[in-house]
Structure formats: structure tokens, C-alpha cells
Coordinates of C-alpha atoms (C1' of nucleotides) in Angstrom, one line a residue:
Chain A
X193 CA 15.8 -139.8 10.7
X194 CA 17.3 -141.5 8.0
X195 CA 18.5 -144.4 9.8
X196 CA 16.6 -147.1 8.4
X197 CA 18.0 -145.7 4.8
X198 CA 21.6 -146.1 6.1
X199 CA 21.1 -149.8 7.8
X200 CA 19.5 -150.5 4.0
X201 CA 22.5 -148.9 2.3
X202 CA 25.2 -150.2 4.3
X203 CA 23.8 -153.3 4.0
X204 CA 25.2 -153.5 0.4
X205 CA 28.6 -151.2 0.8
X206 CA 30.7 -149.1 2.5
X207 CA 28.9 -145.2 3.4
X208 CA 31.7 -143.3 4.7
X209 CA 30.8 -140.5 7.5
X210 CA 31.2 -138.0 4.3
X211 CA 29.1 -139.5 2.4
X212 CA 26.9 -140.0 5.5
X213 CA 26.8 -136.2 6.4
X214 CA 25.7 -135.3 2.9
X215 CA 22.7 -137.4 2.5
X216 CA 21.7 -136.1 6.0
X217 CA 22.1 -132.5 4.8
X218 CA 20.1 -133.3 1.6
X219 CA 16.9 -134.4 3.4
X220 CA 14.1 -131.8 3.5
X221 CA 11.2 -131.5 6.2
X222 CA 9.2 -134.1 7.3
X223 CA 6.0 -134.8 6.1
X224 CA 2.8 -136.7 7.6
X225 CA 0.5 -138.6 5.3
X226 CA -2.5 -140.9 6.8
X227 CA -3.3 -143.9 4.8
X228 CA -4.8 -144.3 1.4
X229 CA -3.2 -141.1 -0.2
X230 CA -2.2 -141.0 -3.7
X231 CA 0.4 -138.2 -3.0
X232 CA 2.1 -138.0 -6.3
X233 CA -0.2 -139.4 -8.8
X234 CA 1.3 -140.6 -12.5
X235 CA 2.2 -137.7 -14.8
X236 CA 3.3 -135.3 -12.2
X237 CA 6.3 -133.6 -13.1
X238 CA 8.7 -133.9 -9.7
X239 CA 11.8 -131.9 -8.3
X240 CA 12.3 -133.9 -5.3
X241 CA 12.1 -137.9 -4.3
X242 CA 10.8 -139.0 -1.3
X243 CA 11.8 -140.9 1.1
X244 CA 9.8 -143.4 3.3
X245 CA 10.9 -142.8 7.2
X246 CA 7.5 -144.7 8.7
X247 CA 4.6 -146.7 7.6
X248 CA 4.0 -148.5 4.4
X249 CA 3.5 -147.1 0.3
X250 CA 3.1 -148.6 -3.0
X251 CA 3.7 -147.9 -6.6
X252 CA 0.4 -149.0 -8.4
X253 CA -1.2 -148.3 -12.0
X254 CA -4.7 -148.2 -12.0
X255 CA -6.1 -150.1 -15.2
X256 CA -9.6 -148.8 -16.8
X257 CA -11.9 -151.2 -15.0
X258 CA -11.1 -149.9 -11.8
X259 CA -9.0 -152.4 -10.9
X260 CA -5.0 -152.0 -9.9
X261 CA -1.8 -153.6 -9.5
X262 CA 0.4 -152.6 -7.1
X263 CA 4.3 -153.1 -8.7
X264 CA 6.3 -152.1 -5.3
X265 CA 5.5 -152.3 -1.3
X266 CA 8.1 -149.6 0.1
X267 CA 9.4 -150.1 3.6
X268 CA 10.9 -147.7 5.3
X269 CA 14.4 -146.3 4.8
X270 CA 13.3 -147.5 0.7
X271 CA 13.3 -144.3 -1.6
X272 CA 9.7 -144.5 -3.0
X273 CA 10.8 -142.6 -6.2
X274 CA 14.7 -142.2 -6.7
X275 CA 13.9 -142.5 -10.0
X276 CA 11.5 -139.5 -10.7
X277 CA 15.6 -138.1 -10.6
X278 CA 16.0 -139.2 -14.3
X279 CA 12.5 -139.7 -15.5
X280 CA 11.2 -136.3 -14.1
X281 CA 7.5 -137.8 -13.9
X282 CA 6.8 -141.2 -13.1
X283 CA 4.7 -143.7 -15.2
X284 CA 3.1 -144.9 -12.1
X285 CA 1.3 -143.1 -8.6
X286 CA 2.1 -143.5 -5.3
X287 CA 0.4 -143.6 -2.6
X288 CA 0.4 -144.6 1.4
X289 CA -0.8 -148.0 2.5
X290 CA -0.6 -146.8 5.9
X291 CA -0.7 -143.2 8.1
X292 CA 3.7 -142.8 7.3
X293 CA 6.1 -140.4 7.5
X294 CA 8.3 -139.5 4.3
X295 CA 10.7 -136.8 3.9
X296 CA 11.5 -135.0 0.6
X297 CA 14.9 -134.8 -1.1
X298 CA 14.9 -132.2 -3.8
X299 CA 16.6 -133.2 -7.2
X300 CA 19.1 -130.7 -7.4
X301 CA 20.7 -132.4 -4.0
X302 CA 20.9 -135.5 -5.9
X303 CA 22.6 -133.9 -8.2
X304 CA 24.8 -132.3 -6.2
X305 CA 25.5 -135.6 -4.9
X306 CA 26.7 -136.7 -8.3
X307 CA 29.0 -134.3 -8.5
X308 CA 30.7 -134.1 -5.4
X309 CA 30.2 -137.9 -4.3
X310 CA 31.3 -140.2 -7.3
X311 CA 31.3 -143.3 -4.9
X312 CA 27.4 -142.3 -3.2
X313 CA 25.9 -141.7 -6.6
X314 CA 26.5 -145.0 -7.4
X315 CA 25.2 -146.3 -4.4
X316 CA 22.0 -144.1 -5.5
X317 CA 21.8 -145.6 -8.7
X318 CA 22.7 -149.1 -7.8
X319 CA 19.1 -148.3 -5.1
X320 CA 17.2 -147.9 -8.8
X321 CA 18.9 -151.0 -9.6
X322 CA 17.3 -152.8 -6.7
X323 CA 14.0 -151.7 -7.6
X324 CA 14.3 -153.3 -10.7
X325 CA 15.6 -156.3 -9.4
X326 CA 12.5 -156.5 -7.3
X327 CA 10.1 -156.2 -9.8
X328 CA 11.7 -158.7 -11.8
X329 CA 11.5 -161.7 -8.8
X330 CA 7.5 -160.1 -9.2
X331 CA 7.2 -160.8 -12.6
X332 CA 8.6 -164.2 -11.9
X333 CA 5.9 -164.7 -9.3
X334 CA 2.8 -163.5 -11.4
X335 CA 4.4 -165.1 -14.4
X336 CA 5.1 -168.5 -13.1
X337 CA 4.2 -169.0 -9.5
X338 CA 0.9 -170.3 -8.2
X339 CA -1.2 -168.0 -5.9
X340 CA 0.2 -170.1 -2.8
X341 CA 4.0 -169.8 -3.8
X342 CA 3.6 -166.1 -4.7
X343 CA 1.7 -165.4 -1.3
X344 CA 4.5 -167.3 0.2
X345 CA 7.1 -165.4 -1.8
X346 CA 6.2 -161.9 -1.1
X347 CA 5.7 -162.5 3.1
X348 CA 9.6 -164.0 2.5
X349 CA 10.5 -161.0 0.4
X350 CA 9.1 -158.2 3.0
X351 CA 10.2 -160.5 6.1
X352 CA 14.0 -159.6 4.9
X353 CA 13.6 -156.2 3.5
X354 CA 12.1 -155.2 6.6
X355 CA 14.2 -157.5 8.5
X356 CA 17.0 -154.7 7.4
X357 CA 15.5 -151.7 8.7
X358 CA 15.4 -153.9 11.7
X359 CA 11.5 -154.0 12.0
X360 CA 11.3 -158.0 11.4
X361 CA 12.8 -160.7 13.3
X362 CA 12.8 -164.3 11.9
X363 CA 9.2 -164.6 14.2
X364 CA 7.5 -162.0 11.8
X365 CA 6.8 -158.4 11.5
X366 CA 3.8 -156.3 11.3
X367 CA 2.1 -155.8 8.5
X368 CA -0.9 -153.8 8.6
X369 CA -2.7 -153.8 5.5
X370 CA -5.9 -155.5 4.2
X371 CA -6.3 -158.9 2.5
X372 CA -7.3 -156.7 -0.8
X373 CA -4.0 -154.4 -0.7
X374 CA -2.3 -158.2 -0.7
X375 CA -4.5 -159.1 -3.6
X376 CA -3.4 -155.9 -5.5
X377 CA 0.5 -156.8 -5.0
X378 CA -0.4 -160.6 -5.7
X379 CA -2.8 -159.8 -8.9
X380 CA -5.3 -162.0 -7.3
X381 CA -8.9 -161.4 -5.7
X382 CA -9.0 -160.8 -2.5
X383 CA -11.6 -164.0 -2.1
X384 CA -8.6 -165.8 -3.5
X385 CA -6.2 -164.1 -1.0
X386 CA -8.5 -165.2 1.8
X387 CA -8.3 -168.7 0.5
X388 CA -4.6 -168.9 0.2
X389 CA -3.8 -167.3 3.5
X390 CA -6.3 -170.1 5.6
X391 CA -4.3 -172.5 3.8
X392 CA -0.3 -171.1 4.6
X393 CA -2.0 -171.3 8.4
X394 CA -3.5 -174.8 8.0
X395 CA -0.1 -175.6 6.9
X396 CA 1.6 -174.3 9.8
X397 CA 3.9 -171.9 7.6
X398 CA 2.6 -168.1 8.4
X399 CA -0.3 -166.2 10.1
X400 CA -1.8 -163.2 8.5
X401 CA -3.7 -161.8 11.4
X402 CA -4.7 -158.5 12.6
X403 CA -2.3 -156.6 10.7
X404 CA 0.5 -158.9 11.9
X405 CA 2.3 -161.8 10.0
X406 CA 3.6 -164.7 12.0
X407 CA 6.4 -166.8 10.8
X408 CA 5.7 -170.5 12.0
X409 CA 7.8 -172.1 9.7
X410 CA 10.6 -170.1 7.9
X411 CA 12.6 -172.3 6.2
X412 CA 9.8 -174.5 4.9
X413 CA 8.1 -171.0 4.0
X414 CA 11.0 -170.7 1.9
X415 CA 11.1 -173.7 0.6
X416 CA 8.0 -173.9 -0.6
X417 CA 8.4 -169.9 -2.4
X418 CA 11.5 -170.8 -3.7
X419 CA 12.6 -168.1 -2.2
X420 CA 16.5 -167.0 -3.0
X421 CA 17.1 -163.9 -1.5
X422 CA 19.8 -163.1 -4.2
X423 CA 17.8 -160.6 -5.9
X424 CA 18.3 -158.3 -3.0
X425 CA 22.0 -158.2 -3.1
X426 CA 22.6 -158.3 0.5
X427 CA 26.4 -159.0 0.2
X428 CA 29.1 -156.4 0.7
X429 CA 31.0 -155.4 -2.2
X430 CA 31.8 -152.3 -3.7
X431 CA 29.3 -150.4 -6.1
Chain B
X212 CA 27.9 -149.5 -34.7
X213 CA 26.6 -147.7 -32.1
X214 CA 23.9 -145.7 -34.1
X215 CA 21.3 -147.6 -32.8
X216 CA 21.7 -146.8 -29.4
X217 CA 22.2 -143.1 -30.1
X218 CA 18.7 -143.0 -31.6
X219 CA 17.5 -144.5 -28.1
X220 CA 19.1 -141.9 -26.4
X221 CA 17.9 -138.8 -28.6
X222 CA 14.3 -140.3 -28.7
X223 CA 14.4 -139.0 -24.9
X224 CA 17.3 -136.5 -24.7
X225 CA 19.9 -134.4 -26.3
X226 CA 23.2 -135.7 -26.7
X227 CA 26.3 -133.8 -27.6
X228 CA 28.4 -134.8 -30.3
X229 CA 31.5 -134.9 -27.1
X230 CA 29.3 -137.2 -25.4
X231 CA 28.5 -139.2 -28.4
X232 CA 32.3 -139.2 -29.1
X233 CA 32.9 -140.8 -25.2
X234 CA 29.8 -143.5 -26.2
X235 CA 31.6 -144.4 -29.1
X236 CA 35.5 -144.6 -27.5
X237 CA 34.0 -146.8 -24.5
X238 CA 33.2 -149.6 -27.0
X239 CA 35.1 -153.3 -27.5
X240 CA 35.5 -155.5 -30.1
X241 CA 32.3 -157.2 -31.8
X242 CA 31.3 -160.5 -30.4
X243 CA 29.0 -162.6 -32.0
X244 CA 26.8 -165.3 -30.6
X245 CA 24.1 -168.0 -31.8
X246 CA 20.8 -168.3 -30.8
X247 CA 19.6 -169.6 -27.6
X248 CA 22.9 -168.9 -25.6
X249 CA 23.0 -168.3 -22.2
X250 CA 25.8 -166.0 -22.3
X251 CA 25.9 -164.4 -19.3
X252 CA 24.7 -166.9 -16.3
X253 CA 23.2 -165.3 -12.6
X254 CA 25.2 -164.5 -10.0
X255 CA 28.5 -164.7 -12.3
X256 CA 31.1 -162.2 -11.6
X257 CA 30.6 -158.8 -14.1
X258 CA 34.0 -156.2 -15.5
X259 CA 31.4 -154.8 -18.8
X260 CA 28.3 -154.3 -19.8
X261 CA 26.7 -155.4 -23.0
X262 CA 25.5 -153.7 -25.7
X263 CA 23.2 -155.5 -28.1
X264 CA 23.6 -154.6 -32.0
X265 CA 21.9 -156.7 -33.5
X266 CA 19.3 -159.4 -32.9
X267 CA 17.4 -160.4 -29.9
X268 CA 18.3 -161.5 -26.2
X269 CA 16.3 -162.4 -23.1
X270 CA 16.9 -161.5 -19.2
X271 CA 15.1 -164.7 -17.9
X272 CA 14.6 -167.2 -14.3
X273 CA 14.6 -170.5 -13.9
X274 CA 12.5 -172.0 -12.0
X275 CA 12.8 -175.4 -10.2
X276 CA 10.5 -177.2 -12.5
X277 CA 12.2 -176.5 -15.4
X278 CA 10.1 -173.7 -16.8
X279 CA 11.5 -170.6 -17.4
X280 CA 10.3 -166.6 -17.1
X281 CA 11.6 -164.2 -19.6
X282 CA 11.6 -161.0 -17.7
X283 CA 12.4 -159.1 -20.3
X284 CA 13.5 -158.6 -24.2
X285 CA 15.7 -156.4 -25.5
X286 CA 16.0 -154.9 -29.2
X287 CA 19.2 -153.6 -31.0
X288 CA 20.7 -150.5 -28.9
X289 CA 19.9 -151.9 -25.8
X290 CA 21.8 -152.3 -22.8
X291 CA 21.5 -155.7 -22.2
X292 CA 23.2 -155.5 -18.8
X293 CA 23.4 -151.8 -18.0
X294 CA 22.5 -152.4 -14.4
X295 CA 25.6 -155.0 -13.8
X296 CA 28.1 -151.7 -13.3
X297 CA 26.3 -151.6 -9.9
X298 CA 25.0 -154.3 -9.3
X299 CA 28.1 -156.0 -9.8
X300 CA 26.7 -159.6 -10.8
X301 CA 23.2 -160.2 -12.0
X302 CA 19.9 -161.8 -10.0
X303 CA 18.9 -163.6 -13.9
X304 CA 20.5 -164.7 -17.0
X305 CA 20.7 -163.7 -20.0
X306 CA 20.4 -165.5 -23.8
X307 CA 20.6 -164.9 -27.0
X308 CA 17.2 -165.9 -28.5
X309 CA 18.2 -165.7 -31.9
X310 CA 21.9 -165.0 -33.1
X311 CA 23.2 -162.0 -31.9
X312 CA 25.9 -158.8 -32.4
X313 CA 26.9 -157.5 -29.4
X314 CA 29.7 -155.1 -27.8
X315 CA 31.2 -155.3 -24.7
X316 CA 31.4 -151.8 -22.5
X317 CA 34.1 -151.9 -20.0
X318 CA 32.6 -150.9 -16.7
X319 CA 36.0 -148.7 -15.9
X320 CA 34.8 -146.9 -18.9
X321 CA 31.1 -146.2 -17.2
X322 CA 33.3 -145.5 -14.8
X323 CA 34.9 -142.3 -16.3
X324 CA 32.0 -141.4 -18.1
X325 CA 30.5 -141.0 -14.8
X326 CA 33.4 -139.1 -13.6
X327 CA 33.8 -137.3 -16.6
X328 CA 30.1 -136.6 -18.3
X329 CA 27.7 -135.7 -15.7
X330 CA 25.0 -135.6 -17.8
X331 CA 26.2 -138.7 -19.8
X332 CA 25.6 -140.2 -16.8
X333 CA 22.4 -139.0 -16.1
X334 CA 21.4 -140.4 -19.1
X335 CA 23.0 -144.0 -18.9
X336 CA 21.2 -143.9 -15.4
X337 CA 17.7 -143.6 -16.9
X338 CA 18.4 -146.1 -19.4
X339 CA 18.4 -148.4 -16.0
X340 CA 15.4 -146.9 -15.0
X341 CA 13.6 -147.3 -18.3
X342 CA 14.1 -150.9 -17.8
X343 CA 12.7 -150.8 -14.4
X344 CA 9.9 -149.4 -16.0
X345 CA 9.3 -151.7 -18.8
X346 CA 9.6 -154.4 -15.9
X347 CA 6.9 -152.9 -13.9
X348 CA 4.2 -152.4 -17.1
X349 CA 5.2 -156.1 -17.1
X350 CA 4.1 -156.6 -13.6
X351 CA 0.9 -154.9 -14.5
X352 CA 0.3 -157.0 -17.8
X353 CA 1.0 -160.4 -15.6
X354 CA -1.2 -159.3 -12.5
X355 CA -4.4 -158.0 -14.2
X356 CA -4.5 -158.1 -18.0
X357 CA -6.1 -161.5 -19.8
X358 CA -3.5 -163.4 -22.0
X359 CA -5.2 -161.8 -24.9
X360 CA -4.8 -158.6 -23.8
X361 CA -1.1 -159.1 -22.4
X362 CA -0.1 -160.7 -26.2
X363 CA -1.7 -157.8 -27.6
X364 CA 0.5 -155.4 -25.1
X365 CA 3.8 -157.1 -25.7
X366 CA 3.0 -156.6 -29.6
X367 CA 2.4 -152.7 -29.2
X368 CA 5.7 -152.4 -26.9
X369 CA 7.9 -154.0 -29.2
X370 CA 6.5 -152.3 -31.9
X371 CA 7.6 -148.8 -30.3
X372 CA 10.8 -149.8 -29.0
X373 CA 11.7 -151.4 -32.3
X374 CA 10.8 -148.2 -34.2
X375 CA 12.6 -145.9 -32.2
X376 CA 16.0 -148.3 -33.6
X377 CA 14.8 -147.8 -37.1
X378 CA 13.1 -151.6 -37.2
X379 CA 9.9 -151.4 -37.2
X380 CA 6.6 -149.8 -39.1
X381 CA 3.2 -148.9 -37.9
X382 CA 2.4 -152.4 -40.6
X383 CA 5.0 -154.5 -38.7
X384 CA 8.2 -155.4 -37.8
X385 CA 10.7 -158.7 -38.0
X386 CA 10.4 -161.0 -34.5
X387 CA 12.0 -164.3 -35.2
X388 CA 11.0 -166.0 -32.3
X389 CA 9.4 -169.1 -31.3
X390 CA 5.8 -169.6 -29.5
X391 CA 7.4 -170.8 -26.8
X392 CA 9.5 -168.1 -26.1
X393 CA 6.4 -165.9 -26.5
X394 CA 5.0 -167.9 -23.5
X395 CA 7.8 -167.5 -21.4
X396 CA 7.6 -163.7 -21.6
X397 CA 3.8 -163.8 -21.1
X398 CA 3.4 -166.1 -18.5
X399 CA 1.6 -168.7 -20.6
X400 CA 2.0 -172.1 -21.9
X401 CA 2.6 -172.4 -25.4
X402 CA -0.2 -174.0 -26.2
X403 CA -2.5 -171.4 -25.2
X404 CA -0.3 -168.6 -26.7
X405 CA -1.2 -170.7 -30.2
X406 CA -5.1 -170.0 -29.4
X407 CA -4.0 -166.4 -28.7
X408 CA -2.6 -165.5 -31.6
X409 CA -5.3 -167.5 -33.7
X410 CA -8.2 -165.2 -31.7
X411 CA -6.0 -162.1 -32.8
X412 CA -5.4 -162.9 -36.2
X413 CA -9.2 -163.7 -36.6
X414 CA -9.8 -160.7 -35.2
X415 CA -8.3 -159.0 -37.9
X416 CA -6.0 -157.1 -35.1
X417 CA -2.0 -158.8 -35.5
X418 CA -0.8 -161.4 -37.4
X419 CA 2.4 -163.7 -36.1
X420 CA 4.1 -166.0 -38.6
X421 CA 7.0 -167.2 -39.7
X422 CA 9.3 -164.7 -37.5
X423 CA 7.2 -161.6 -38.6
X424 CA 5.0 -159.5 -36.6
X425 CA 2.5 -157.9 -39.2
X426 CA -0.1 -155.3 -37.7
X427 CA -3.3 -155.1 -39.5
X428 CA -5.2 -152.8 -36.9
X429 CA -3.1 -150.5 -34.6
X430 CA -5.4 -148.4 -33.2
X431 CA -7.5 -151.0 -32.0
X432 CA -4.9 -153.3 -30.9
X433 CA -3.8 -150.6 -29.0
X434 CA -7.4 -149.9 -27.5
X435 CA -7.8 -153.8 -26.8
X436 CA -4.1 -153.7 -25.1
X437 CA -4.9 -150.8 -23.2
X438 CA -1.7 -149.4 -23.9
X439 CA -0.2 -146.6 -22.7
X440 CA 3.2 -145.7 -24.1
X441 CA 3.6 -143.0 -21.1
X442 CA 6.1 -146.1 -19.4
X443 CA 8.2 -145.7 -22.4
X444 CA 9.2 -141.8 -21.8
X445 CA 9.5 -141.2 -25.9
X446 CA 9.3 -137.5 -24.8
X447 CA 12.4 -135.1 -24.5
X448 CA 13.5 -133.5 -22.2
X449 CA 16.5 -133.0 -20.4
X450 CA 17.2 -136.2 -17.4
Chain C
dC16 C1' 13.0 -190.0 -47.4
dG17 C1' 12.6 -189.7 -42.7
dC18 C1' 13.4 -187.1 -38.6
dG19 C1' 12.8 -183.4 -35.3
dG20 C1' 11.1 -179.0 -34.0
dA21 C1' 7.5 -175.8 -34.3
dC22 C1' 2.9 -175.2 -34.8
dT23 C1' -2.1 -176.6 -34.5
dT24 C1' -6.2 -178.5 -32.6
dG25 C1' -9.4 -181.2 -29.5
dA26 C1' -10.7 -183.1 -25.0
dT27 C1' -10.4 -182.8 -20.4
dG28 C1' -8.9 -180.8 -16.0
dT29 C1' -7.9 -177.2 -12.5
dC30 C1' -6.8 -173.0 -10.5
dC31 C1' -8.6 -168.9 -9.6
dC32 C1' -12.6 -165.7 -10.5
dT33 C1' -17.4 -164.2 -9.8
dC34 C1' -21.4 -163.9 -7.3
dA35 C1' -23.5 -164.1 -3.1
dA36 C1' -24.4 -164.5 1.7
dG37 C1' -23.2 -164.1 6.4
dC38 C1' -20.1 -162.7 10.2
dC39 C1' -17.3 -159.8 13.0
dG40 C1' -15.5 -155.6 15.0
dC41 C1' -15.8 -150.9 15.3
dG42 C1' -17.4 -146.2 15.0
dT43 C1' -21.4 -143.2 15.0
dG44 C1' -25.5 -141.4 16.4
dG45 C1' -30.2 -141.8 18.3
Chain D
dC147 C1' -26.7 -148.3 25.7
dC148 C1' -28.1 -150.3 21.8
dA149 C1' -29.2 -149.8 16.7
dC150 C1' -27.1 -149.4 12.6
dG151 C1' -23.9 -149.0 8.9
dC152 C1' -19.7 -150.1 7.0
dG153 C1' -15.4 -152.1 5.8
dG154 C1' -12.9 -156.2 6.2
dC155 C1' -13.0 -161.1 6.6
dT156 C1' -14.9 -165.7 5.6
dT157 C1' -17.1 -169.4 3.2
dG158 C1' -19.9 -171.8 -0.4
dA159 C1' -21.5 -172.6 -5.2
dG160 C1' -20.8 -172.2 -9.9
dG161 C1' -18.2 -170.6 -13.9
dG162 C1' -14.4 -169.4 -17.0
dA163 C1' -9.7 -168.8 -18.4
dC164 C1' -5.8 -171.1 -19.0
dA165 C1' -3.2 -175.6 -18.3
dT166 C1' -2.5 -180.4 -19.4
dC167 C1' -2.5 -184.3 -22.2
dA168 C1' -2.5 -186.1 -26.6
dA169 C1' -2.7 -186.3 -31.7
dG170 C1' -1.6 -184.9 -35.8
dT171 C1' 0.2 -181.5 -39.5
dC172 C1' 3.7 -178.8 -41.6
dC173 C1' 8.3 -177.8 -43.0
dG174 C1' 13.3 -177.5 -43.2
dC175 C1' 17.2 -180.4 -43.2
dG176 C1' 20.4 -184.2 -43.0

DNA sequence: CGCGGACTTGATGTCCCTCAAGCCGCGTGG
DNA sequence: CCACGCGGCTTGAGGGACATCAAGTCCGCG
């Protein structure tokens, strides 16, 4: 069950079978969402974090003309809110992009964690980290980028990340969400979105189709996204 | 030296006089930089963690074409570079924008506090996840809010942050930065931040010159900002 | 006194948005 | 079985926000 979190973990460092066994025994039940659920909405004041097993969520704020911008696609084995462990409430809501399959891990696990497992809490908090690290490359796509390059940059970012919890291959993955969901994580319209994905086809670089993206051109994608994967720290070194 | 952190820390949390006492024995010696410094380049190899004292630095990208995204700015009593104990070396640089006091903080010192001060921890931990959060209202301001409106954010968060340090009023606060390094944390040319801040000043809303930030209209600067100091966690309660 | 960096302003251009229409696939119900 | 509705996708025309290019001003400093 959580075997897409350990791929993603020991993808970055060591997880002994200790340190294994105890996030196995922290997980809760499973629950079932279908898509388009804000399941823990801004505010709320949390005792657990969840963890995303199957199907896709997003963080997202919702700004006062209706529209919203969507600050993190989770994948799973991705902890959707690790963080509601320190903040207690979380500045942003969460919801499913598609029907998944989380489980719950109540705080006071966590922080049994940090008290018996020195070495694993770090690993937790260097997950946090990662987040952060991700929403910077974002804001150096929405800063900077053009709608192409950003479009380019995110179908690069999820190709590896999912690539991880080995649901990618360097062909493509699936992806099944709506041109307006991309427009939400790109902080474009989904006219624009439209626009931009004919022309990464035209080009012969990807295929957004059907809830699929095909990779026709990787390293060219890459090129042209200026994609450096560093951000994701997929070395191994100790935390 | 380290009092401007502490008031950080208590604006969301207790802190005990032991743990301040562990803060304050973790410190090195002073270090003092000029402006515009990269002193801490990407992917470079980390052993300690910055703490700023006094004056302003930048976490920023390059980009290929030579322009640059500030990703984000931090204010006396901030970790600079918190993140690095776990992360080990950092996805971004960082600069001094103008000249600058900081500490080092040995990460074998993190280490014991995290060995030693559970809740210490906890609490160094959200600071991480503050930043994240900063980052993501970021994310938010770049995807959906006009450059008006995002100016007129970034004004309002830095004149929180800086008041929880003790540097700024509700009339205005000292920001001794250039245009252009305005535009690099909003995503806009220069040029364009220049008509900004003319359309707010006429407005009767902010006024920026000559390194000050003077506020002539909080309430609606706030309303025209949209801003929502929720991602800030200024309550208290125990992480 | 002259130089350079920051700021300011105008003219023009472009990327992306807005508005609008039409299409396609699918589920629902007569 | 087909009509219909609806959400998602597609495309065109026009507009607006911000970029680019280009001068020119202001000011501190050697």
C-alpha cells in the first residue's frame, strides 16, 4: 500500500526495514474519493496527513472571482499535506483531480516517528522540503516562462515524478485531467492551453490526448522547458 | 543577535527560555556581506544554515536568457537556508540584495536540537514549511493576480513579515531595493513595474521611493491585493 | 564636470485573454 | 433508437496587459 511512497523515498536515501515497518504501522484505513472533492478545504484544523495511494489531487486557492490556481499536482506515493503536521490547518484546500485512493496518517504517529526515528523524521521533513522546492521551479515558470515552455515544463516535471512511482516510462504516462485543470496549474485559460498543446503536437514534442500524454520527443521537450531535474533531488545521499 | 528570530518564533509559538538558550548556543561568528552577492551558489555542497540579521537577501533562478526569478525575500530573522539541513545542497541561489549580517548555524547543531528539543524541532520544521507557504501565495500572485494587484500583495506581505521583526509600521517600512529587483520577484520587466508603482502612488494607495516603502491606505491596499494573511500563520498555537 | 546606474515616459509590438461559435462524445430519457 | 443536453475540446476575431525599444532625466560619485 504504501509502495509508491517508499520507491519515492528511497529514491533520495536509505529507508532501513525499521524505519520501513514503522511507516507501514502508522498508515490508517483506506479511503475512496471520486474526482472533484475538496476533501479538506483551507482553515480546517487537521490531526492526520494524507497520503495519496491512487489517482491524482491538487493544492489550489480559490481567488474572489471564481477563478483558481492550482500550487501542487500530487502523484501517488506524494504526501498531499505532510505539512498540516506543523501548521495544524493549511492555507490552501485540497481536493481530487481524479476518483483516488488516500490513506490517513494521524499526527501523533508522526510524532512518534520523531521520537523514535531521528534518521526517518528527517526524511519526512526533507518530503516538506521537496514540496517547496517544487513550488519554487513553479514560480520560475509563471514568473518567467512563456505559456509554451511552462506547458512543456510541467509534462517534464510529472513525466519524472511519476516516472518514480513507476507509472511513466520515457514514452509518457497517463494523465487524465481536463485542458482547464492544466490551465489552473499553468495560470493560463484553458483557450490558451488548447492553443499551446496543438502547437507542442505540431512540433512533434508531446500529445495531450484522451487523458494520456505522449512523449514524441524527450530530450528536445526538455530542451525547450529548460528542464533541470535538479530541483527534485533525485540523488542518493544522506538526509 | 538572535532576537529577531525569536520574535518570529513567538509570533506563532511558545518558546522556552531552554530552548531559547539551545537557539542562541547553536550560533557562529558574524559574517558580513555587500550587496548583490551571490553567496551561496545552487547545487554547492551545504555543512550550516544561514541566519539573516540584518538586511535583505534573495533565493533566485537563472534562466538561460539571462533574466533572473527571485523566488523569494527574506527579512532579518530569517532562515535564509533552513531547508539545506535536508536538502543537503540547494535547487537556487542565494544573494545578498543589499549588504547584509548574517550567522552561520552548523547543521550538526540542527542536528542535536533535533535529537535533543523535540519540540524545537517542530518549530524549526515549520519555519521550512512557512516558506513553502510564502512560495505557494507566490504561485498564486504569478498565475492569476494582474501586476498591479501582485505589487500591491508583495507590499502587504512584507509589511507583515517586517513587523513581526520589529521593522515595520502600519505607515511603512525601510526596502532599499531597486525596481529591477522588484521585477524579478514579480515576474515583470522593470519598466512596467515603473508604471505600477506610478498607478499606485496616484492611487493614493503605496508610495515607493528612495528605498522606503510608505503606506498611505492599508485597508484598501489590502482589499485591492486581496490579501489574506491566513498563509502567514501569525496565530499561536502549539506546532 | 562628466559618468553610470536608477528611474521615467512614450511609441510600438506581442502574447495571452475574452468573447463567441461550432464540434464531438457521451449519458439520459422520451 | 434517436433527441437532447452537457461538458470538454477546438478555432476564429478582436482586445488588453505587459514587453520591448528608445529617449531622456535625475542624482550620487569619482
Amino acid at each position: 500500500m504504501i509502495d509508491r511512497l517508499l520507491m519515492k523515498l528511497r529514491a533520495r536515501d536509505e529507508i532501513s526495514a525499521d524505519e520501513e515497518e514503522a511507516l507501514r504501522a502508522a498508515v490508517g484505513e483506506i479511503v475512496r474519493h471520486p474526482a472533484d472533492v475538496t476533501f479538506i478545504p483551507a482553515g480546517k484544523l487537521l490531526h492526520s496527513s494524507t497520503l495519496l495511494i491512487e489517482g491524482l489531487i491538487a493544492r489550489y486557492k480559490d481567488l474572489s472571482n471564481g477563478e483558481r490556481q492550482i500550487t501542487e499536482l500530487h502523484v501517488p506515493g506524494d504526501f498531499a499535506d505532510l505539512h498540516s503536521f506543523t501548521l495544524k490547518f493549511l492555507d490552501h484546500s485540497i481536493m481530487t483531480v481524479t476518483p483516488s485512493v488516500i490513506v490517513q496518517v494521524p499526527h501523533e504517529k508522526l510524532q512518534a516517528i520523531t521520537e523514535n526515528h531521528p534518521h526517518l523524521a528527517r526524511v519526512l521533513w526533507f518530503m516538506t522540503n521537496l514540496d517547496a522546492a517544487i513550488h519554487r521551479e513553479w514560480v520560475v515558470s509563471l514568473g518567467r516562462r512563456s505559456a509554451l515552455k511552462r506547458t512543456a515544463h510541467l509534462f517534464c516535471e510529472l513525466q519524472l515524478r511519476l516516472g518514480i512511482a513507476g507509472l511513466a516510462t520515457e514514452r509518457g504516462y497517463a494523465l487524465p485531467i481536463t485542458q482547464t485543470v492544466l490551465a489552473e496549474c499553468l495560470g493560463l485559460t484553458s483557450v490558451h492551453v488548447n492553443r499551446v498543446l496543438k502547437e507542442l503536437r505540431e512540433r512533434g514534442l508531446v500529445e495531450f490526448r484522451s487523458g494520456r500524454v505522449t512523449i514524441l520527443d524527450l530530450p528536445t521537450l526538455r530542451r525547450l522547458a529548460e528542464f533541470d531535474p535538479a530541483y527534485l533531488y533525485l540523488d542518493k545521499r544522506p538526509r
